[in-house]
Amino acid sequence: MYIGVDIGTTLTKAVGYGDDGAELCVHSVPTQLSHGDGGRVEQDADAVVSSVTSVIRAVADELPGPPELVALTGQGDGCWLSDADGAPVRPAASWLDGRAADVVRRWDRDGTADAVLARNGGMIFPGASAAILAALDRDEPGVLDRAATATHCVGTVFRRLTGVRAVDLSDASYPFLDPRTRDWSDDVLRLTGLEHRRELLPPVVGPGGPAAELTEGAAGALGLPSGTTVSAGPYDLLASARGSGTVAPGDGLLIVGTTLACQVVTADPGPIPHRAGLLLATWQPDRWVRAMPAMVGTASLDWLLQLVGAPVSALAGLLAESPPGARGVTVLPYWSASGERAPFVEASARGRFDGLHLATSRADLVRALCEGLAYAARHCFDAAGLTGRLAVCGGGAQSAAWTQLFADVLGRPLDVVDVPQAGAYGAVLSALEARGETPGWPVPAHTVEPSTTHRAHYDDGFAAYLDRVAAARETWSHASEGNA
């Protein structure tokens, strides 16, 4: 038996699996984000570790026997700082954090961002560790002096459970990794002015991820035998790709979660003609993932449904009440306080509704938002180079009505993954494959075909969406100049 753990931005889940991949039990607990001045979005690292302990213990108590493996995956990016003992030296800066917006604007103007893109394959956004570290080096240098490690969420939890300081290739990929050597890039550290902080970066472990035994203290807290193996990574985007069977070059995965994560597998780590996205190294030496993870996905729908006083269960009915085109209401779905990172980087990007009038209903608002997010996904996949099969997973994919809308707007079939927790599933599969096993677990899915009735409407709608984005970017650019 095995336990897969997915440490999300606001929810930590653990799943127990049988030897055949059958899901035996699931436990989850929410975690909190704190929002502060200057775009700060932070998490209590100790609270996140406690959430992991809680869900693993709950699953372990329900399993008929002890698991032989605990596989971790979770949110990436941000900056999680700890001392030599693994204790946090400050709250973790989330990938949603916007304090480094001015750093990103400066790097965009002076060519640093493009130079990093050429070496790393990823475009820096405010929630990237390089930008946050640069802001902290300027504003809180004493904190960095006390820190021994700068990593992401999964690396932090792995250290606390095993005592081992390490990071897997996928979590290391952005923004300091050289994708060809698969090790830290001294050029990127120099370009970002962080070469004097190089010792904060933990060792990169690959092609498989870090694996180590639980410490005695962690084993006691989790209710597991001493010596139980813990695997770290791949982080959630790549774990979900593996858990959904998205492994062939050209194939893509849409994760309709807190973020709207659009990603395509590639055999070519070379640059693309887009100043956006991430290039993530997989545990296979000849495979990478070109990710275009738009900042906000289901979080924006949750916000709107709360605003209009409708439960999530009402989504299908609301979509049915408003026709395609939402009676003229349109949306630019850029709701993050730190702007957007895919398929373009703009720290000043903000969301907007247009075309409102006195006859606009809450159903029109909801449909317009869902259509806007689907257009954003199409924009991202065009940039990422999707040519093959497209799978979809995540909480939003549980809505048949919204999934149909995505298929209609994207104009292609969607293979809806019938694995309830694709990230945790993929983390366990990856860990087993890394140690030479071939578990052969199934990845069940069903296909949603796009409607031919609305194809022309959504093609025209997407073209109009791109025009609105271009016009808005001019406005945001002027706003950025004013904030320089």
Coordinates of C-alpha atoms in Angstrom, one line a residue:
M1 CA 0.0 0.0 0.0
Y2 CA 1.0 3.6 -0.6
I3 CA 0.1 7.1 0.5
G4 CA 0.1 10.0 -2.0
V5 CA 0.0 13.6 -0.5
D6 CA -0.9 16.7 -2.5
I7 CA -0.1 19.9 -0.7
G8 CA -2.2 22.5 -2.4
T9 CA -2.4 26.2 -1.9
T10 CA -5.5 26.1 0.3
L11 CA -6.1 22.3 0.8
T12 CA -3.8 19.4 1.8
K13 CA -4.9 15.9 0.8
A14 CA -3.6 12.4 1.5
V15 CA -4.8 9.4 -0.4
G16 CA -4.3 5.7 0.4
Y17 CA -3.8 3.4 -2.5
G18 CA -3.8 -0.4 -2.8
D19 CA -1.1 -2.3 -4.7
D20 CA -3.2 -2.2 -7.8
G21 CA -3.7 1.6 -7.6
A22 CA -7.2 1.4 -6.2
E23 CA -8.1 4.4 -4.0
L24 CA -8.8 3.2 -0.5
C25 CA -9.4 6.4 1.5
V26 CA -8.9 10.2 1.3
H27 CA -8.5 12.8 4.0
S28 CA -8.0 16.5 3.6
V29 CA -7.7 19.6 5.7
P30 CA -7.8 23.3 4.6
T31 CA -4.8 25.6 5.0
Q32 CA -4.7 29.4 5.1
L33 CA -3.2 32.2 3.2
S34 CA -2.5 35.6 4.8
H35 CA -2.8 38.7 2.7
G36 CA -0.7 41.8 3.6
D37 CA 0.3 45.2 2.3
G38 CA 2.2 45.6 -0.9
G39 CA 0.8 42.4 -2.5
R40 CA 2.1 40.1 0.2
V41 CA 0.6 36.6 0.2
E42 CA 2.1 34.3 2.8
Q43 CA 1.6 30.9 4.5
D44 CA 2.7 29.6 7.9
A45 CA 5.1 26.8 7.0
D46 CA 4.6 25.1 10.4
A47 CA 0.9 25.0 9.8
V48 CA 1.4 23.5 6.4
V49 CA 3.6 20.8 7.8
S50 CA 1.0 20.2 10.5
S51 CA -1.7 19.7 7.8
V52 CA 0.5 17.1 6.1
T53 CA 1.0 15.3 9.4
S54 CA -2.7 15.3 10.1
V55 CA -3.8 13.9 6.8
I56 CA -1.1 11.2 6.6
R57 CA -1.9 10.0 10.0
A58 CA -5.7 9.9 9.2
V59 CA -5.1 7.8 6.1
A60 CA -2.6 5.6 7.9
D61 CA -5.1 4.9 10.6
E62 CA -7.6 3.8 8.0
L63 CA -5.4 1.6 5.9
P64 CA -5.4 -2.1 6.7
G65 CA -1.6 -2.1 7.1
P66 CA 1.4 0.2 7.0
P67 CA 2.3 1.8 3.7
E68 CA 5.6 1.1 2.1
L69 CA 5.9 4.6 0.6
V70 CA 4.7 8.1 1.2
A71 CA 4.9 10.2 -2.0
L72 CA 4.7 14.0 -1.8
T73 CA 3.6 16.6 -4.4
G74 CA 2.3 20.1 -4.0
Q75 CA 2.3 23.7 -5.0
G76 CA 5.4 25.2 -6.6
D77 CA 7.1 28.6 -6.8
G78 CA 7.1 31.2 -4.1
C79 CA 9.9 31.2 -1.5
W80 CA 10.0 29.0 1.6
L81 CA 13.0 29.9 3.8
S82 CA 14.3 27.7 6.7
D83 CA 17.3 27.6 9.0
A84 CA 19.9 24.9 9.4
D85 CA 17.5 22.8 11.5
G86 CA 14.6 23.1 8.9
A87 CA 12.6 25.7 11.0
P88 CA 11.1 28.6 9.1
V89 CA 12.9 32.0 9.5
R90 CA 9.8 33.9 8.2
P91 CA 6.4 33.1 6.8
A92 CA 6.6 31.4 3.4
A93 CA 6.0 33.8 0.4
S94 CA 3.3 32.1 -1.8
W95 CA 3.5 31.9 -5.5
L96 CA 0.6 34.3 -5.4
D97 CA 2.8 36.9 -3.7
G98 CA 3.2 40.3 -5.4
R99 CA 5.8 42.1 -3.4
A100 CA 8.4 41.7 -6.1
A101 CA 6.3 43.3 -8.9
D102 CA 8.7 46.3 -9.1
V103 CA 11.6 43.9 -9.4
V104 CA 10.0 42.1 -12.3
R105 CA 9.2 45.4 -14.0
R106 CA 12.8 46.5 -13.7
W107 CA 14.1 43.2 -15.0
D108 CA 11.7 43.4 -17.9
R109 CA 12.9 46.9 -18.8
D110 CA 16.7 46.2 -18.4
G111 CA 16.7 42.9 -20.3
T112 CA 17.3 40.6 -17.3
A113 CA 14.0 38.8 -17.8
D114 CA 14.8 37.9 -21.4
A115 CA 18.3 36.9 -20.5
V116 CA 17.0 34.5 -17.9
L117 CA 14.3 33.2 -20.3
A118 CA 17.1 32.4 -22.8
R119 CA 19.0 30.3 -20.2
N120 CA 16.2 28.8 -18.2
G121 CA 13.2 28.7 -20.5
G122 CA 10.9 30.4 -18.1
M123 CA 9.7 34.0 -17.8
I124 CA 10.0 35.5 -14.3
F125 CA 6.8 36.7 -12.6
P126 CA 6.4 38.3 -9.2
G127 CA 5.7 34.9 -7.4
A128 CA 8.9 33.3 -8.7
S129 CA 11.6 32.6 -6.1
A130 CA 14.2 34.7 -7.9
A131 CA 12.0 37.8 -7.8
I132 CA 11.0 37.2 -4.2
L133 CA 14.6 36.5 -3.1
A134 CA 15.8 39.7 -4.8
A135 CA 13.1 41.7 -3.0
L136 CA 14.0 40.1 0.4
D137 CA 17.7 40.7 -0.3
R138 CA 16.8 44.4 -0.6
D139 CA 14.2 44.7 2.1
E140 CA 15.0 41.9 4.7
P141 CA 18.7 40.9 4.2
G142 CA 19.0 39.8 7.8
V143 CA 16.3 37.2 7.2
L144 CA 18.3 35.7 4.3
D145 CA 21.5 35.8 6.4
R146 CA 19.7 33.6 9.0
A147 CA 18.4 31.2 6.4
A148 CA 20.1 28.0 5.3
T149 CA 17.7 26.9 2.6
A150 CA 15.4 28.6 0.0
T151 CA 13.1 26.1 -1.6
H152 CA 9.4 25.5 -2.3
C153 CA 6.6 23.8 -0.4
V154 CA 7.4 20.2 -1.1
G155 CA 11.1 20.6 -0.3
T156 CA 10.2 22.2 3.0
V157 CA 7.9 19.4 4.0
F158 CA 10.3 16.7 2.8
R159 CA 13.1 18.2 5.0
R160 CA 10.8 18.2 8.1
L161 CA 9.8 14.6 7.6
T162 CA 13.2 13.1 6.7
G163 CA 15.9 15.7 7.7
V164 CA 17.2 15.7 4.1
R165 CA 17.9 18.9 2.3
A166 CA 17.1 18.3 -1.4
V167 CA 14.9 19.3 -4.3
D168 CA 13.6 17.3 -7.3
L169 CA 14.2 18.4 -10.9
S170 CA 10.7 19.7 -11.5
D171 CA 10.6 21.9 -8.4
A172 CA 14.1 23.1 -9.2
S173 CA 13.3 23.9 -12.8
Y174 CA 12.2 27.4 -12.4
P175 CA 13.9 29.9 -12.3
F176 CA 17.5 28.9 -11.5
L177 CA 17.9 25.6 -13.4
D178 CA 19.8 25.1 -16.7
P179 CA 17.4 22.7 -18.4
R180 CA 20.2 21.1 -20.4
T181 CA 22.6 20.4 -17.6
R182 CA 19.8 19.9 -15.1
D183 CA 21.7 21.7 -12.4
W184 CA 21.7 25.3 -11.0
S185 CA 22.7 27.9 -13.5
D186 CA 25.4 30.3 -12.3
D187 CA 24.5 32.6 -15.2
V188 CA 20.9 33.0 -13.9
L189 CA 22.1 33.6 -10.3
R190 CA 24.5 36.3 -11.6
L191 CA 21.9 37.9 -13.9
T192 CA 19.4 38.2 -11.0
G193 CA 22.1 39.5 -8.6
L194 CA 21.8 36.5 -6.3
E195 CA 25.1 34.8 -6.8
H196 CA 26.0 35.6 -3.2
R197 CA 22.9 33.6 -2.1
R198 CA 23.8 30.5 -4.0
E199 CA 24.3 28.4 -0.9
L200 CA 20.6 28.7 -0.1
L201 CA 19.7 26.4 -3.0
P202 CA 19.5 22.8 -2.0
P203 CA 21.1 19.9 -4.0
V204 CA 19.1 19.0 -7.1
V205 CA 18.3 15.2 -7.2
G206 CA 17.5 13.5 -10.5
P207 CA 16.5 11.9 -12.8
G208 CA 14.3 10.5 -10.0
G209 CA 13.4 12.7 -7.1
P210 CA 14.7 12.7 -3.5
A211 CA 13.8 9.7 -1.4
A212 CA 14.7 9.1 2.2
E213 CA 13.4 7.4 5.4
L214 CA 11.2 9.1 7.9
T215 CA 13.0 10.4 11.0
E216 CA 12.0 8.7 14.2
G217 CA 10.2 11.8 15.4
A218 CA 8.3 12.2 12.1
A219 CA 7.4 8.5 12.1
G220 CA 5.9 8.8 15.6
A221 CA 3.9 11.9 14.7
L222 CA 2.6 10.2 11.5
G223 CA 1.8 6.9 13.2
L224 CA 4.1 5.1 10.6
P225 CA 7.0 2.6 11.1
S226 CA 10.5 4.1 11.3
G227 CA 12.2 3.6 8.0
T228 CA 9.2 4.3 5.9
T229 CA 10.3 5.8 2.6
V230 CA 9.3 9.3 1.6
S231 CA 9.6 10.6 -1.9
A232 CA 9.6 14.3 -2.8
G233 CA 8.1 15.4 -6.1
P234 CA 7.4 15.9 -8.9
Y235 CA 5.5 19.0 -8.0
D236 CA 1.8 19.3 -8.7
L237 CA 1.8 20.2 -12.4
L238 CA 4.0 17.3 -13.4
A239 CA 2.5 14.9 -10.9
S240 CA -0.9 15.6 -12.4
A241 CA 0.5 15.1 -15.9
R242 CA 1.7 11.6 -14.9
G243 CA -1.5 10.8 -13.0
S244 CA -3.5 11.7 -16.1
G245 CA -1.4 9.8 -18.5
T246 CA 0.0 12.9 -20.2
V247 CA 3.4 11.7 -21.2
A248 CA 3.9 11.9 -25.0
P249 CA 5.4 14.9 -26.8
G250 CA 2.6 17.2 -28.1
D251 CA 0.0 16.0 -25.6
G252 CA -1.4 18.5 -23.1
L253 CA -3.2 18.7 -19.8
L254 CA -5.6 21.3 -18.5
I255 CA -5.8 21.5 -14.7
V256 CA -8.9 23.4 -13.8
G257 CA -7.9 24.2 -10.2
T258 CA -7.0 27.2 -8.1
T259 CA -4.8 28.1 -11.1
L260 CA -5.7 27.4 -14.7
A261 CA -2.7 25.3 -15.5
C262 CA -2.2 24.6 -19.2
Q263 CA 0.8 22.4 -20.1
V264 CA 2.2 20.5 -23.0
V265 CA 4.9 17.7 -23.0
T266 CA 7.8 18.4 -25.3
A267 CA 11.1 16.7 -26.3
D268 CA 12.6 20.1 -27.2
P269 CA 13.8 22.4 -24.3
G270 CA 14.6 25.2 -26.8
P271 CA 13.1 28.7 -26.6
I272 CA 9.6 29.4 -27.9
P273 CA 8.4 32.8 -29.4
H274 CA 6.5 33.8 -26.3
R275 CA 7.8 35.8 -23.3
A276 CA 5.9 33.6 -20.8
G277 CA 5.5 30.3 -19.2
L278 CA 7.8 27.7 -17.5
L279 CA 10.0 25.0 -18.8
L280 CA 9.9 22.1 -16.4
A281 CA 12.3 19.1 -16.3
T282 CA 10.6 15.8 -15.9
W283 CA 12.1 12.7 -14.4
Q284 CA 12.8 11.4 -17.9
P285 CA 16.0 12.9 -19.4
D286 CA 14.4 13.5 -22.8
R287 CA 11.1 15.1 -21.7
W288 CA 10.2 18.5 -20.5
V289 CA 6.8 20.2 -19.9
R290 CA 6.1 23.6 -21.3
A291 CA 3.7 25.0 -18.8
M292 CA 1.5 28.1 -19.2
P293 CA -0.2 28.2 -15.7
A294 CA -2.6 31.2 -15.7
M295 CA -2.7 32.7 -12.2
V296 CA -6.4 32.2 -11.3
G297 CA -8.8 29.4 -12.2
T298 CA -11.5 28.1 -10.0
A299 CA -10.7 30.7 -7.4
S300 CA -12.2 33.4 -9.6
L301 CA -15.4 31.3 -10.0
D302 CA -15.6 30.8 -6.2
W303 CA -15.3 34.6 -5.8
L304 CA -18.0 35.4 -8.3
L305 CA -20.4 32.7 -7.0
Q306 CA -20.0 34.1 -3.5
L307 CA -20.5 37.6 -4.8
V308 CA -23.8 36.8 -6.5
G309 CA -25.0 34.5 -3.7
A310 CA -25.0 31.2 -5.6
P311 CA -23.6 27.8 -4.4
V312 CA -21.2 25.8 -6.6
S313 CA -24.0 23.3 -7.1
A314 CA -25.9 26.0 -9.1
L315 CA -23.2 26.3 -11.7
A316 CA -24.7 24.0 -14.4
G317 CA -28.1 25.7 -14.0
L318 CA -26.6 29.2 -14.3
L319 CA -24.6 28.2 -17.4
A320 CA -27.8 26.9 -19.0
E321 CA -29.7 30.1 -18.2
S322 CA -27.4 32.3 -20.3
P323 CA -26.7 31.6 -24.0
P324 CA -23.2 31.4 -25.6
G325 CA -21.8 35.0 -25.6
A326 CA -23.5 35.7 -22.2
R327 CA -25.8 38.4 -23.8
G328 CA -22.8 40.6 -24.7
V329 CA -21.0 40.4 -21.3
T330 CA -17.3 39.6 -21.7
V331 CA -14.5 39.0 -19.1
L332 CA -10.7 39.4 -18.9
P333 CA -10.0 36.8 -16.2
Y334 CA -6.9 38.3 -14.6
W335 CA -7.9 38.4 -10.9
S336 CA -4.6 37.9 -9.1
A337 CA -3.2 40.8 -7.1
S338 CA 0.2 40.0 -8.6
G339 CA -1.0 40.2 -12.2
E340 CA -0.6 37.4 -14.8
R341 CA 2.2 35.0 -15.7
A342 CA 0.8 33.1 -18.7
P343 CA 0.5 33.3 -21.6
F344 CA 2.2 36.7 -20.9
V345 CA 3.8 38.3 -17.9
E346 CA 2.3 41.5 -16.7
A347 CA 2.4 42.4 -13.0
S348 CA -0.2 45.2 -13.5
A349 CA -2.8 42.9 -15.2
R350 CA -6.3 43.1 -13.7
G351 CA -9.6 41.5 -14.4
R352 CA -12.6 43.2 -15.9
F353 CA -16.2 42.7 -16.9
D354 CA -17.4 44.6 -20.0
G355 CA -20.8 44.9 -21.6
L356 CA -22.9 45.1 -18.4
H357 CA -26.4 46.6 -18.6
L358 CA -29.5 46.7 -16.4
A359 CA -30.8 43.4 -17.9
T360 CA -27.6 41.5 -17.1
S361 CA -28.3 38.6 -14.9
R362 CA -26.1 36.7 -12.5
A363 CA -26.2 33.8 -15.0
D364 CA -24.7 36.1 -17.6
L365 CA -21.9 37.1 -15.2
V366 CA -21.1 33.4 -14.5
R367 CA -21.2 32.3 -18.1
A368 CA -19.0 35.3 -19.2
L369 CA -16.5 34.4 -16.5
C370 CA -16.4 30.7 -17.5
E371 CA -16.1 31.7 -21.2
G372 CA -13.3 34.1 -20.3
L373 CA -11.4 31.4 -18.5
A374 CA -11.9 29.0 -21.4
Y375 CA -10.5 31.7 -23.8
A376 CA -7.5 32.1 -21.5
A377 CA -6.9 28.4 -21.7
R378 CA -7.0 28.4 -25.5
H379 CA -4.6 31.4 -25.5
C380 CA -2.2 29.4 -23.2
F381 CA -2.4 26.2 -25.2
D382 CA -1.7 28.1 -28.5
A383 CA 1.4 29.5 -26.8
A384 CA 2.5 26.2 -25.3
G385 CA 2.3 24.4 -28.7
L386 CA -0.4 21.8 -28.2
T387 CA -0.6 19.3 -31.1
G388 CA -1.8 16.1 -29.6
R389 CA -4.3 14.7 -27.1
L390 CA -5.7 17.0 -24.4
A391 CA -6.7 15.7 -21.0
V392 CA -8.4 17.6 -18.2
C393 CA -8.5 17.2 -14.5
G394 CA -8.9 19.3 -11.3
G395 CA -11.9 20.4 -9.3
G396 CA -13.5 22.4 -12.1
A397 CA -13.5 19.4 -14.4
Q398 CA -16.0 17.8 -12.1
S399 CA -18.6 20.1 -13.6
A400 CA -19.9 18.5 -16.8
A401 CA -21.4 21.8 -18.0
W402 CA -18.1 23.8 -17.6
T403 CA -16.1 20.9 -19.1
Q404 CA -18.4 21.0 -22.2
L405 CA -17.9 24.8 -22.4
F406 CA -14.1 24.3 -22.3
A407 CA -14.4 21.7 -25.1
D408 CA -16.5 24.0 -27.2
V409 CA -14.2 27.0 -26.8
L410 CA -11.0 25.0 -27.3
G411 CA -12.7 23.3 -30.3
R412 CA -11.2 19.9 -29.5
P413 CA -12.1 16.7 -27.6
L414 CA -11.2 16.6 -23.9
D415 CA -10.3 13.4 -22.2
V416 CA -11.7 13.9 -18.7
V417 CA -9.5 12.0 -16.3
D418 CA -11.6 9.7 -14.0
V419 CA -8.9 9.6 -11.4
P420 CA -10.3 11.6 -8.5
Q421 CA -6.9 12.8 -7.2
A422 CA -4.6 12.9 -10.2
G423 CA -1.8 14.7 -8.4
A424 CA -1.4 12.3 -5.5
Y425 CA -1.9 9.4 -8.0
G426 CA 0.9 10.7 -10.2
A427 CA 3.2 11.3 -7.2
V428 CA 3.0 7.7 -6.2
L429 CA 3.3 6.4 -9.8
S430 CA 6.4 8.6 -10.3
A431 CA 8.0 7.4 -7.1
L432 CA 7.4 3.8 -8.0
E433 CA 8.8 4.2 -11.5
A434 CA 11.9 6.1 -10.1
R435 CA 12.9 3.0 -8.2
G436 CA 12.5 0.8 -11.3
E437 CA 9.0 -0.6 -10.8
T438 CA 6.3 -0.7 -13.5
P439 CA 3.0 -0.7 -11.6
G440 CA 0.8 -0.6 -14.6
W441 CA -1.9 1.4 -12.8
P442 CA -4.8 2.4 -15.1
V443 CA -5.7 6.0 -16.0
P444 CA -9.4 5.8 -16.8
A445 CA -11.0 8.7 -18.7
H446 CA -14.1 9.6 -20.7
T447 CA -14.1 11.9 -23.7
V448 CA -16.2 15.1 -24.1
E449 CA -16.6 16.1 -27.7
P450 CA -16.9 19.8 -28.7
S451 CA -20.2 21.0 -30.1
T452 CA -20.1 21.9 -33.8
T453 CA -23.1 24.2 -33.4
H454 CA -21.1 26.9 -31.5
R455 CA -17.7 26.4 -33.2
A456 CA -17.9 29.6 -35.4
H457 CA -19.2 31.6 -32.5
Y458 CA -16.4 30.7 -30.2
D459 CA -13.7 31.1 -32.9
D460 CA -15.0 34.7 -33.5
G461 CA -15.2 35.1 -29.7
F462 CA -11.6 34.1 -29.2
A463 CA -10.4 36.5 -31.9
A464 CA -12.3 39.3 -30.1
Y465 CA -10.9 38.2 -26.8
L466 CA -7.3 38.5 -28.1
D467 CA -8.1 42.0 -29.3
R468 CA -9.4 42.9 -25.8
V469 CA -6.3 41.5 -24.3
A470 CA -4.0 43.5 -26.6
A471 CA -5.9 46.7 -25.8
A472 CA -5.8 46.0 -22.1
R473 CA -2.1 45.3 -22.2
E474 CA -1.5 48.8 -23.6
T475 CA -3.3 50.2 -20.6
W476 CA -1.4 48.0 -18.1
S477 CA 1.8 49.0 -19.8
H478 CA 1.1 52.7 -19.1
A479 CA 0.2 51.8 -15.5
S480 CA 3.5 50.0 -15.1
E481 CA 5.4 53.0 -16.4
G482 CA 3.6 55.1 -13.8
N483 CA 4.7 52.7 -11.1
A484 CA 8.3 52.5 -12.2

